[in-house]
Coordinates of C-alpha atoms and ligand atoms in Angstrom, one line a residue:
M1 CA -43.3 163.9 130.9
D2 CA -43.6 165.3 134.4
Y3 CA -46.7 163.7 135.8
K4 CA -46.4 165.5 139.1
K5 CA -46.7 168.4 137.2
L6 CA -49.0 167.3 134.4
L7 CA -51.1 166.5 137.0
A8 CA -50.6 169.6 139.3
D9 CA -52.2 171.4 135.8
T10 CA -54.6 169.1 135.9
V11 CA -55.9 169.1 139.3
I12 CA -56.0 172.9 139.3
I13 CA -57.4 173.8 142.3
E14 CA -58.6 177.7 142.4
G15 CA -56.8 179.3 144.9
V16 CA -53.9 177.0 145.1
E17 CA -50.8 177.6 142.6
S18 CA -49.8 174.7 140.2
G19 CA -46.2 174.0 141.7
E20 CA -47.8 174.1 145.5
I21 CA -49.5 170.8 144.1
A22 CA -46.6 169.5 142.5
A23 CA -45.2 169.3 145.2
Q24 CA -47.6 167.6 146.9
I25 CA -48.0 165.0 144.4
T26 CA -46.2 161.5 145.4
Q27 CA -45.8 157.9 142.8
S28 CA -47.5 156.0 145.3
K29 CA -45.4 152.2 146.0
D30 CA -48.6 150.0 146.3
E31 CA -50.8 149.5 143.4
A32 CA -54.0 150.3 145.0
H33 CA -53.0 153.7 146.1
G34 CA -52.8 154.0 142.1
D35 CA -49.7 155.5 140.2
Y36 CA -49.8 158.9 141.5
A37 CA -51.1 159.9 144.8
L38 CA -52.2 163.9 146.2
P39 CA -52.7 164.0 149.7
C40 CA -54.9 166.8 150.3
F41 CA -54.1 168.0 154.0
R42 CA -51.8 171.0 154.2
I43 CA -54.3 172.1 150.4
A44 CA -57.7 171.8 152.3
K45 CA -56.5 173.0 155.3
Q46 CA -55.1 176.2 153.2
L47 CA -58.3 176.3 151.9
G48 CA -59.4 176.2 155.2
K49 CA -61.4 172.8 154.1
N50 CA -61.9 168.8 154.7
P51 CA -59.1 166.9 153.2
A52 CA -61.7 164.3 152.6
E53 CA -64.5 166.5 150.4
L54 CA -61.3 168.1 149.2
A55 CA -60.8 164.8 147.8
K56 CA -63.7 163.7 147.1
E57 CA -64.5 167.3 144.9
V58 CA -61.2 167.0 142.8
A59 CA -61.4 163.3 141.9
G60 CA -64.6 163.0 140.5
R61 CA -63.3 166.4 138.3
V62 CA -60.4 165.3 136.6
G63 CA -61.7 162.0 136.7
C64 CA -62.2 162.2 132.5
F65 CA -58.8 163.5 131.7
N66 CA -57.3 160.7 128.3
F67 CA -54.1 159.9 130.0
L68 CA -55.4 158.7 133.5
E69 CA -57.5 155.3 133.3
K70 CA -59.6 157.3 136.9
A71 CA -58.9 159.2 140.0
E72 CA -60.1 158.1 143.0
A73 CA -60.2 159.6 146.2
A74 CA -59.0 157.2 149.4
G75 CA -60.2 159.2 151.8
P76 CA -57.8 162.8 152.6
F77 CA -56.1 161.1 149.1
V78 CA -56.4 161.5 145.7
N79 CA -55.0 158.3 144.2
F80 CA -54.3 158.6 139.7
T81 CA -54.2 156.0 138.4
L82 CA -52.2 156.5 134.5
K83 CA -53.4 155.0 131.5
K84 CA -50.2 151.8 131.1
S85 CA -50.1 152.0 127.7
A86 CA -49.5 156.1 127.4
Y87 CA -47.3 156.2 130.4
A88 CA -45.2 153.5 128.6
K89 CA -44.5 155.1 125.2
D90 CA -43.6 158.2 127.5
V91 CA -41.5 156.9 129.8
L92 CA -38.9 154.7 127.1
E93 CA -39.6 157.2 124.7
K94 CA -37.4 159.4 126.9
V95 CA -35.0 157.0 128.4
L96 CA -33.9 155.9 125.2
S97 CA -34.0 159.3 123.2
A98 CA -31.9 160.9 126.6
G99 CA -28.9 157.8 126.1
S100 CA -26.6 158.5 128.7
F101 CA -28.2 161.5 129.4
Y102 CA -31.1 160.6 131.2
G103 CA -30.7 161.1 135.0
A104 CA -28.8 164.3 134.0
S105 CA -30.1 168.3 135.6
D106 CA -28.6 171.2 135.2
A107 CA -29.9 171.2 139.3
G108 CA -26.5 172.4 139.5
A109 CA -25.6 175.1 137.0
G110 CA -22.8 178.0 137.6
K111 CA -22.3 176.5 140.4
T112 CA -18.8 174.7 141.4
V113 CA -17.9 171.8 144.5
C114 CA -14.6 171.0 145.5
I115 CA -15.2 167.7 146.6
D116 CA -11.8 167.0 149.3
Y117 CA -11.6 162.7 148.9
S118 CA -9.6 159.7 149.6
S119 CA -6.7 162.0 151.0
V120 CA -4.0 159.8 150.8
N121 CA -0.9 159.5 154.2
I122 CA 2.1 159.9 151.8
A123 CA 4.5 156.7 152.9
K124 CA 1.8 155.2 154.5
P125 CA -0.2 152.2 153.6
F126 CA -3.1 152.9 151.3
H127 CA -5.2 150.8 153.2
I128 CA -9.1 149.8 154.2
G129 CA -9.5 152.5 155.6
H130 CA -9.3 154.9 153.0
L131 CA -11.6 152.5 150.9
L132 CA -15.2 154.1 151.8
N133 CA -13.9 158.0 152.0
T134 CA -12.2 157.0 148.7
V135 CA -14.7 155.7 146.3
L136 CA -17.4 157.3 148.4
G137 CA -15.8 160.5 147.5
A138 CA -15.3 159.7 144.0
A139 CA -19.2 158.5 143.7
L140 CA -20.2 162.1 145.1
Y141 CA -18.3 163.7 142.2
R142 CA -20.0 161.9 139.4
L143 CA -23.6 162.6 140.9
H144 CA -22.3 166.0 141.3
K145 CA -21.0 166.4 137.7
K146 CA -24.7 164.2 136.5
A147 CA -26.5 167.1 137.8
G148 CA -25.2 170.0 136.2
Y149 CA -22.4 171.1 139.2
H150 CA -19.1 172.5 138.2
T151 CA -16.5 169.7 140.5
V152 CA -13.0 170.2 141.2
G153 CA -12.2 166.7 143.5
I154 CA -9.5 167.4 145.9
N155 CA -6.7 164.5 146.5
H156 CA -5.5 166.3 149.9
L157 CA -2.4 163.8 150.7
G158 CA -1.2 163.8 154.2
D159 CA 2.7 165.3 152.9
W160 CA 3.8 167.5 155.8
G161 CA 4.6 165.7 159.6
T162 CA 7.6 165.2 161.5
Q163 CA 7.1 161.5 161.0
F164 CA 8.9 163.0 157.4
G165 CA 12.5 163.8 159.5
K166 CA 12.0 159.7 160.9
L167 CA 11.6 158.2 157.6
I168 CA 15.0 160.1 156.6
V169 CA 17.0 159.1 159.5
A170 CA 15.9 155.8 159.1
Y171 CA 16.1 156.1 155.0
K172 CA 19.9 156.4 155.9
L173 CA 21.2 154.8 158.5
W174 CA 19.1 150.9 156.4
G175 CA 16.7 152.5 153.4
D176 CA 17.5 150.0 150.5
D177 CA 16.8 151.6 147.0
K178 CA 16.2 148.5 144.7
D179 CA 13.4 147.1 148.1
I180 CA 12.0 150.4 148.1
E181 CA 11.5 150.3 144.1
K182 CA 10.4 146.8 144.7
R183 CA 7.6 147.0 147.3
G184 CA 7.0 150.8 147.3
V185 CA 5.6 151.4 150.5
R186 CA 5.8 148.4 151.7
A187 CA 9.7 148.0 151.7
L188 CA 9.2 152.7 153.7
V189 CA 6.6 151.2 156.6
D190 CA 9.3 148.6 157.1
I191 CA 12.1 150.4 158.1
Y192 CA 9.9 154.2 159.3
V193 CA 8.4 151.1 162.5
R194 CA 11.8 150.0 162.1
F195 CA 12.8 153.5 163.8
H196 CA 10.0 153.6 166.2
K197 CA 12.1 150.4 167.8
E198 CA 15.3 151.8 167.6
A199 CA 14.8 155.2 168.8
E200 CA 13.4 153.4 171.9
K201 CA 16.5 152.5 172.9
D202 CA 18.8 154.8 171.1
P203 CA 16.3 159.0 171.7
S204 CA 19.6 160.6 169.8
L205 CA 17.4 158.9 166.7
D206 CA 14.4 161.3 167.3
D207 CA 17.2 164.1 167.9
A208 CA 18.3 163.3 164.3
A209 CA 14.7 162.8 162.9
R210 CA 13.6 166.8 164.1
A211 CA 16.5 167.8 162.6
W212 CA 15.7 166.6 159.2
F213 CA 12.2 167.6 159.7
K214 CA 13.6 170.7 160.6
K215 CA 15.8 170.8 156.9
I216 CA 11.9 170.0 155.1
E217 CA 11.1 173.2 155.8
D218 CA 13.8 175.2 155.5
G219 CA 14.1 173.7 152.1
D220 CA 17.0 171.6 152.1
K221 CA 17.7 170.4 148.9
E222 CA 18.3 167.0 149.6
A223 CA 15.4 166.4 152.8
L224 CA 13.5 167.7 150.1
G225 CA 15.8 165.5 147.2
I226 CA 14.5 161.9 149.1
F227 CA 11.4 163.1 151.0
E228 CA 9.7 163.9 146.3
R229 CA 11.3 160.4 146.5
F230 CA 9.1 158.9 148.9
K231 CA 6.7 160.6 147.4
S232 CA 6.7 159.7 144.0
A233 CA 6.4 155.9 145.2
T234 CA 3.2 156.3 147.5
L235 CA 2.1 158.3 144.1
A236 CA 2.8 155.8 141.3
E237 CA 1.6 153.0 143.9
V238 CA -2.0 154.4 144.8
E239 CA -2.4 156.1 141.4
K240 CA -2.3 152.5 139.8
I241 CA -5.3 151.7 142.9
Y242 CA -6.9 154.9 141.5
K243 CA -7.1 152.9 138.6
R244 CA -8.7 149.9 139.3
L245 CA -11.2 152.1 141.7
N246 CA -12.0 154.4 138.1
V247 CA -10.8 157.3 140.8
T248 CA -8.9 160.5 139.5
F249 CA -9.1 163.8 140.5
D250 CA -8.5 167.1 139.7
S251 CA -6.1 168.7 142.3
Y252 CA -3.0 166.8 144.7
A253 CA -2.9 170.3 146.6
G254 CA -1.3 168.7 149.6
E255 CA -0.6 169.4 153.2
S256 CA 2.9 170.7 152.0
F257 CA 0.9 173.3 149.7
Y258 CA 0.0 175.8 152.0
N259 CA 3.2 176.2 153.9
D260 CA 3.8 179.5 152.5
K261 CA -0.8 180.2 152.9
M262 CA -0.6 179.9 156.5
Q263 CA 0.1 182.6 157.4
P264 CA -1.7 185.0 156.2
V265 CA -4.1 182.9 158.2
L266 CA -2.7 183.7 161.3
D267 CA -2.1 186.8 160.3
M268 CA -6.5 187.5 160.0
L269 CA -6.5 185.6 163.4
T270 CA -4.2 187.9 165.6
Q271 CA -6.0 190.7 164.4
K272 CA -9.3 189.6 165.2
G273 CA -8.7 189.2 169.0
L274 CA -9.4 185.2 168.4
L275 CA -5.9 183.8 168.4
V276 CA -4.5 183.3 171.7
D277 CA -1.5 182.6 173.4
D278 CA -1.9 179.8 175.2
E279 CA 1.5 177.9 177.2
G280 CA 3.4 179.4 174.1
A281 CA 0.9 177.4 172.4
K282 CA -1.2 179.8 169.7
V283 CA -5.2 178.4 170.0
V284 CA -9.1 179.7 169.0
K285 CA -11.0 179.2 171.9
L286 CA -14.2 178.6 170.8
G287 CA -16.6 178.6 173.4
G288 CA -19.6 176.0 174.6
D289 CA -18.0 172.8 175.8
M290 CA -15.5 172.5 172.3
P291 CA -11.9 172.1 173.1
P292 CA -9.7 174.8 171.8
C293 CA -8.7 175.0 168.4
L294 CA -4.8 174.3 168.3
L295 CA -2.4 175.9 165.8
V296 CA 0.4 176.9 166.3
R297 CA 2.3 174.4 168.7
S298 CA 4.8 176.0 171.5
D299 CA 7.9 174.5 168.7
G300 CA 6.6 177.2 166.5
A301 CA 5.1 173.9 164.8
T302 CA 2.3 173.9 162.5
L303 CA -1.0 171.6 163.2
Y304 CA -3.6 169.9 160.9
A305 CA -5.7 171.5 161.4
T306 CA -3.7 174.9 160.3
R307 CA -2.8 173.4 156.4
D308 CA -7.0 172.6 156.7
L309 CA -8.2 177.0 157.1
A310 CA -5.3 177.5 155.0
A311 CA -6.9 175.1 152.7
A312 CA -10.0 176.0 152.6
F313 CA -9.5 180.2 152.5
Y314 CA -7.0 179.1 148.6
R315 CA -9.9 177.2 147.8
K316 CA -12.8 179.5 148.3
K317 CA -10.8 182.6 146.6
T318 CA -9.4 179.9 143.2
Y319 CA -12.2 177.9 143.1
D320 CA -15.4 180.3 144.6
F321 CA -17.5 177.3 146.0
H322 CA -20.9 176.9 145.7
K323 CA -20.1 173.9 148.6
C324 CA -17.0 172.6 149.7
L325 CA -17.2 168.7 150.5
Y326 CA -15.1 166.7 153.0
V327 CA -14.9 163.3 152.4
V328 CA -13.7 162.0 156.1
A329 CA -14.8 159.2 158.6
S330 CA -16.9 160.1 161.7
Q331 CA -12.9 159.1 163.4
Q332 CA -12.3 163.1 163.1
N333 CA -15.7 165.1 163.9
L334 CA -14.2 167.1 166.1
H335 CA -11.5 167.7 163.9
F336 CA -13.9 169.9 161.3
K337 CA -15.8 170.6 164.1
Q338 CA -13.2 173.0 165.4
W339 CA -11.8 174.7 162.5
F340 CA -15.3 175.1 160.7
K341 CA -16.6 177.0 163.8
V342 CA -12.5 179.9 163.5
L343 CA -13.8 180.6 160.2
E344 CA -17.3 181.1 161.8
L345 CA -16.1 182.9 164.7
A346 CA -13.9 184.7 161.8
G347 CA -17.3 185.8 160.3
E348 CA -16.2 184.1 156.8
E349 CA -20.3 183.3 156.4
W350 CA -19.4 180.6 154.0
Y351 CA -18.1 178.4 156.3
K352 CA -21.5 177.5 156.4
D353 CA -20.7 175.8 153.1
L354 CA -18.2 173.5 154.3
I355 CA -19.5 170.0 154.6
H356 CA -17.4 167.0 156.6
V357 CA -19.3 164.3 154.9
A358 CA -18.6 161.7 157.8
H359 CA -18.9 158.3 157.0
G360 CA -18.4 155.1 158.9
M361 CA -15.4 153.0 158.9
V362 CA -15.4 149.7 157.2
S363 CA -13.5 146.3 158.3
L364 CA -13.1 142.9 157.0
E365 CA -14.8 139.7 158.5
E366 CA -12.7 137.5 160.7
G367 CA -10.1 135.2 158.6
S368 CA -10.5 137.1 155.4
L369 CA -7.4 138.2 154.5
S370 CA -3.8 136.7 156.0
T371 CA -2.3 139.6 157.4
R372 CA 0.9 139.3 155.9
S373 CA 1.4 143.3 156.5
G374 CA 1.0 143.1 160.2
N375 CA -3.0 144.4 161.5
V376 CA -2.7 147.2 158.2
V377 CA -5.0 145.9 156.3
Y378 CA -4.0 147.0 152.5
L379 CA -6.3 148.1 150.1
D380 CA -5.3 146.2 147.1
D381 CA -4.8 142.6 148.5
V382 CA -8.5 143.5 149.4
L383 CA -9.1 143.9 145.6
N384 CA -6.5 141.3 144.6
M385 CA -9.0 139.0 147.3
A386 CA -12.2 140.0 145.3
V387 CA -11.2 139.1 141.7
S388 CA -9.3 135.9 142.5
K389 CA -12.4 134.7 144.2
S390 CA -14.9 136.4 141.1
R391 CA -12.0 134.7 138.7
E392 CA -13.0 131.0 140.0
I393 CA -16.1 132.2 140.3
I394 CA -16.7 132.8 136.0
K395 CA -14.0 129.3 135.9
E396 CA -17.4 127.6 137.1
K397 CA -20.2 129.4 135.8
A398 CA -19.0 131.0 132.3
E399 CA -15.4 129.6 130.8
D400 CA -16.4 130.6 127.3
L401 CA -15.8 133.9 128.4
P402 CA -13.3 135.8 125.6
D403 CA -11.4 137.6 128.3
P404 CA -12.2 136.5 131.3
D405 CA -9.5 138.2 133.5
A406 CA -11.2 141.4 132.4
V407 CA -13.9 140.3 133.6
A408 CA -13.0 139.0 137.0
E409 CA -11.5 142.6 137.6
Q410 CA -14.4 144.5 136.4
I411 CA -16.4 141.7 139.2
G412 CA -14.2 141.4 141.6
V413 CA -13.8 145.6 142.0
G414 CA -16.7 146.5 141.4
A415 CA -18.0 143.9 144.4
V416 CA -15.8 146.0 146.4
I417 CA -17.2 149.0 145.8
F418 CA -20.9 148.6 145.3
G419 CA -20.4 146.4 148.4
V420 CA -19.0 149.7 150.3
L421 CA -21.6 152.2 148.6
Y422 CA -24.6 149.6 150.0
N423 CA -25.0 151.5 153.7
N424 CA -25.3 154.6 155.1
R425 CA -22.7 156.4 154.8
I426 CA -22.4 157.2 158.5
K427 CA -22.5 153.2 159.5
D428 CA -20.1 150.6 159.9
M429 CA -19.8 147.5 158.9
T430 CA -18.2 144.3 158.0
F431 CA -17.3 144.1 154.6
S432 CA -17.5 140.1 153.7
Y433 CA -16.3 138.7 150.9
A434 CA -18.9 136.3 150.0
R435 CA -21.3 138.4 150.4
A436 CA -19.9 141.0 148.2
L437 CA -19.4 138.4 145.1
N438 CA -23.2 136.6 145.7
F439 CA -24.5 137.2 142.2
D440 CA -28.0 136.3 143.8
G441 CA -27.6 138.8 146.5
E442 CA -27.4 142.9 146.6
T443 CA -24.8 143.2 144.9
G444 CA -22.7 144.9 142.2
P445 CA -22.2 141.5 140.8
Y446 CA -25.9 140.8 141.0
V447 CA -26.2 144.0 139.0
Q448 CA -23.8 143.9 136.3
Y449 CA -25.2 140.2 135.8
T450 CA -28.3 141.6 135.4
H451 CA -27.7 144.8 133.3
A452 CA -24.2 141.2 130.5
R453 CA -28.1 139.7 130.6
C454 CA -30.2 143.1 129.0
C455 CA -27.3 143.0 127.0
S456 CA -27.2 139.3 125.3
L457 CA -31.2 139.3 124.8
L458 CA -30.9 142.7 122.5
Q459 CA -27.8 140.5 120.6
K460 CA -29.9 137.2 120.4
C461 CA -33.3 139.2 119.4
A462 CA -34.3 140.6 116.2
E463 CA -35.7 143.9 116.6
P464 CA -39.5 143.4 114.2
D465 CA -39.4 145.9 111.9
C466 CA -43.2 147.9 112.8
E467 CA -44.2 150.5 115.2
P468 CA -43.8 149.0 119.2
D469 CA -47.4 148.3 120.6
Y470 CA -47.1 149.3 123.9
A471 CA -49.4 147.1 125.4
G472 CA -46.0 144.4 125.8
V473 CA -45.2 146.6 129.1
A474 CA -48.3 147.3 130.2
G475 CA -48.5 144.8 132.8
A476 CA -47.7 144.7 136.6
E477 CA -44.5 144.0 136.5
A478 CA -43.6 145.8 133.4
V479 CA -45.0 148.5 135.0
A480 CA -43.1 148.4 137.9
V481 CA -39.4 148.5 135.8
L482 CA -41.5 151.9 134.3
K483 CA -41.6 153.4 137.6
L484 CA -38.3 152.8 138.7
L485 CA -36.7 154.1 135.5
D486 CA -39.2 156.6 135.6
S487 CA -38.1 157.8 139.1
Y488 CA -34.0 157.8 138.1
P489 CA -33.7 161.1 137.8
D490 CA -35.1 161.9 141.4
V491 CA -33.2 158.6 142.6
I492 CA -29.6 160.9 140.8
L493 CA -30.7 164.6 142.8
S494 CA -31.2 162.7 146.6
A495 CA -28.2 161.3 146.4
V496 CA -26.6 165.1 145.5
E497 CA -29.0 166.5 148.3
K498 CA -28.3 164.3 151.2
Y499 CA -24.3 163.2 149.7
E500 CA -25.5 159.4 149.5
P501 CA -24.7 157.3 147.1
C502 CA -26.6 154.1 148.6
Y503 CA -30.0 155.7 147.0
L504 CA -28.4 154.6 143.5
S505 CA -26.8 151.4 144.5
R506 CA -29.9 150.6 146.0
F507 CA -32.1 152.2 143.4
L508 CA -29.7 149.7 140.9
V509 CA -30.6 146.5 142.6
D510 CA -34.9 147.2 142.8
L511 CA -34.3 148.1 139.1
A512 CA -32.8 144.9 138.1
Q513 CA -34.8 142.6 140.7
A514 CA -38.1 144.4 139.0
F515 CA -36.2 143.4 135.6
G516 CA -36.6 139.4 136.8
K517 CA -40.2 140.0 137.8
F518 CA -40.7 141.7 134.2
Y519 CA -38.1 138.7 132.1
L520 CA -39.8 135.4 134.4
A521 CA -43.7 137.2 133.8
C522 CA -43.3 138.3 129.8
N523 CA -41.0 136.8 127.2
I524 CA -39.1 138.2 125.6
A525 CA -38.0 136.5 123.1
K526 CA -40.8 134.2 121.6
A527 CA -43.4 137.6 121.6
E528 CA -43.6 138.8 118.2
G529 CA -44.3 142.3 115.8
G530 CA -45.3 145.1 118.3
I531 CA -45.2 144.1 121.7
K532 CA -42.1 142.1 121.0
K533 CA -40.8 145.4 120.1
S534 CA -41.9 147.3 123.5
R535 CA -40.0 144.5 124.9
L536 CA -36.9 144.7 123.9
M537 CA -37.0 149.0 123.9
L538 CA -37.8 148.3 127.4
V539 CA -34.2 146.0 128.1
K540 CA -33.0 148.5 126.0
A541 CA -33.5 151.0 129.2
V542 CA -33.0 149.0 131.6
K543 CA -29.8 148.3 130.0
G544 CA -29.0 152.0 129.8
V545 CA -29.7 153.1 133.0
L546 CA -28.4 150.3 134.8
K547 CA -25.1 150.7 133.2
D548 CA -25.4 154.2 134.0
G549 CA -25.9 154.1 137.5
L550 CA -23.0 151.8 137.9
E551 CA -20.9 153.2 136.0
L552 CA -21.8 156.4 138.6
L553 CA -20.3 154.2 141.9
G554 CA -17.5 154.1 139.5
I555 CA -18.4 150.5 138.6
K556 CA -18.2 149.6 134.7
A557 CA -20.2 147.2 133.3
P558 CA -19.6 144.8 131.9
E559 CA -21.3 143.1 128.4
K560 CA -21.0 139.5 129.0
M561 CA -20.1 137.6 132.1
Ligands
LIG601 N1 -4.4 162.5 155.6 C1 -5.8 162.4 155.6 C2 -5.2 161.3 157.0 O1 -5.7 160.6 156.6 C3 -7.7 162.8 155.4 C4 -7.2 164.1 154.9 C5 -8.5 164.6 154.7 N2 -9.6 165.6 154.2 C6 -8.6 167.0 154.7 N3 -9.0 168.3 154.5 N4 -8.3 167.1 156.4 O2 -6.6 161.3 157.8

């Protein structure tokens, strides 16, 4: 039941629509203020009344409805207290009958949202700098799906640029196929680093690199062949990490995909008089204090922004998106501001539907990873470290698990994902293994552990064959859990609206904590009959929501740990 709506319909204030009243009603955080509250300021103002008098009037009128324990005026507020058994019945039936659909909505029905995330660079390490945009984007992808949107996940691969000419030269000089096969991207990074060192002494290497890049641009078979091999070596590795992180995409159309799609955009900008010469290069002047957007270099080469513009037109045409999100670090703020502005100047009204979902940087706590690979921190090293640490914890806590390695993988990877999705995305953060793996902290493993505890309770306790007695879940601790369960659909919608999966991760910790208190306060195993039944229903509902929430974040929920 939607209590805000029910209350609004019950309240009835002449001259005010029920929807307007419902919009004012909030869930109370503090039990002393009942379960829901209606602040009367706005409505009273509208009616030319005194808010406190209106509150008194409303409370007096609705005090006797059967789903309400009481309605009280407190200054300009009306506080509603629900009958707890009826509320419990309502929430538990709602959660359990919806199953894994609980929390889903049709808010996005008929709308397509494109989400550009991860967008790694070919022949570059998949390093910790790509962790947040990968898991953040994937979480937003799933959250939008849950909210009924049609979603298109796009990995805008960095597979274009002069660096590939350098890499071919390096490969021709020092490349070792066996090493590349064995060490993948790390082998490519090594020869690339070597190229830079040697080119300092021998500038002819740079000329050779330019020539090879030109060959790629001209579609030369050999050049493209080598480049494709770099690409598949990188993707094979990246795919393994995506698999561990439960990340998927619908499209891998990267920068090179737009090679033949930039000219029409440049022509359009020229026609509109926006693209102008600037010392041989071509730029769009943006006005204000924004530097011009460089779209063609003086040697004729296009840029990152040129390809982003072409990609935006392509996506608009192909997917007719309602919104297109770019999950990219805030370091690129200016880049996005600039080319969004180009679209605005060109009169493309849908520029307003492009959203840079900016995020901060993740770094590792000093000394927590030996930097075998220079100063880049490879993401798979981070995951491996988290998994091996969680394997050690399991060894101490639960060595009798049937498949401890699989569980260690789920906990370790889950801890990393949850750890970086726990704060507002814009904040920089320092990742600590100890903090992320603390089973009693505000962590992924803590939520996973609560879920596993629910599973084991349900397995241990036989369900009584009788009608539930909701008095078993009408106490304060149970009601706190019920309220959280009740708010889950709203949590998902606000995470979607603000592009903040942390609303969900925080909710999951709150729910796990509330459940912990309920578990301490109410004996489940020793309860009997209908009381036991209602408590087991609550356990089941919590288990389902924890699992669903974790999965939305990209985290597995093991049944035993
Ligand atoms: N490959 C880029 C980088 O690593 C990120 C691309 C983001 N997406 C985009 N459409 N610009 O910095």
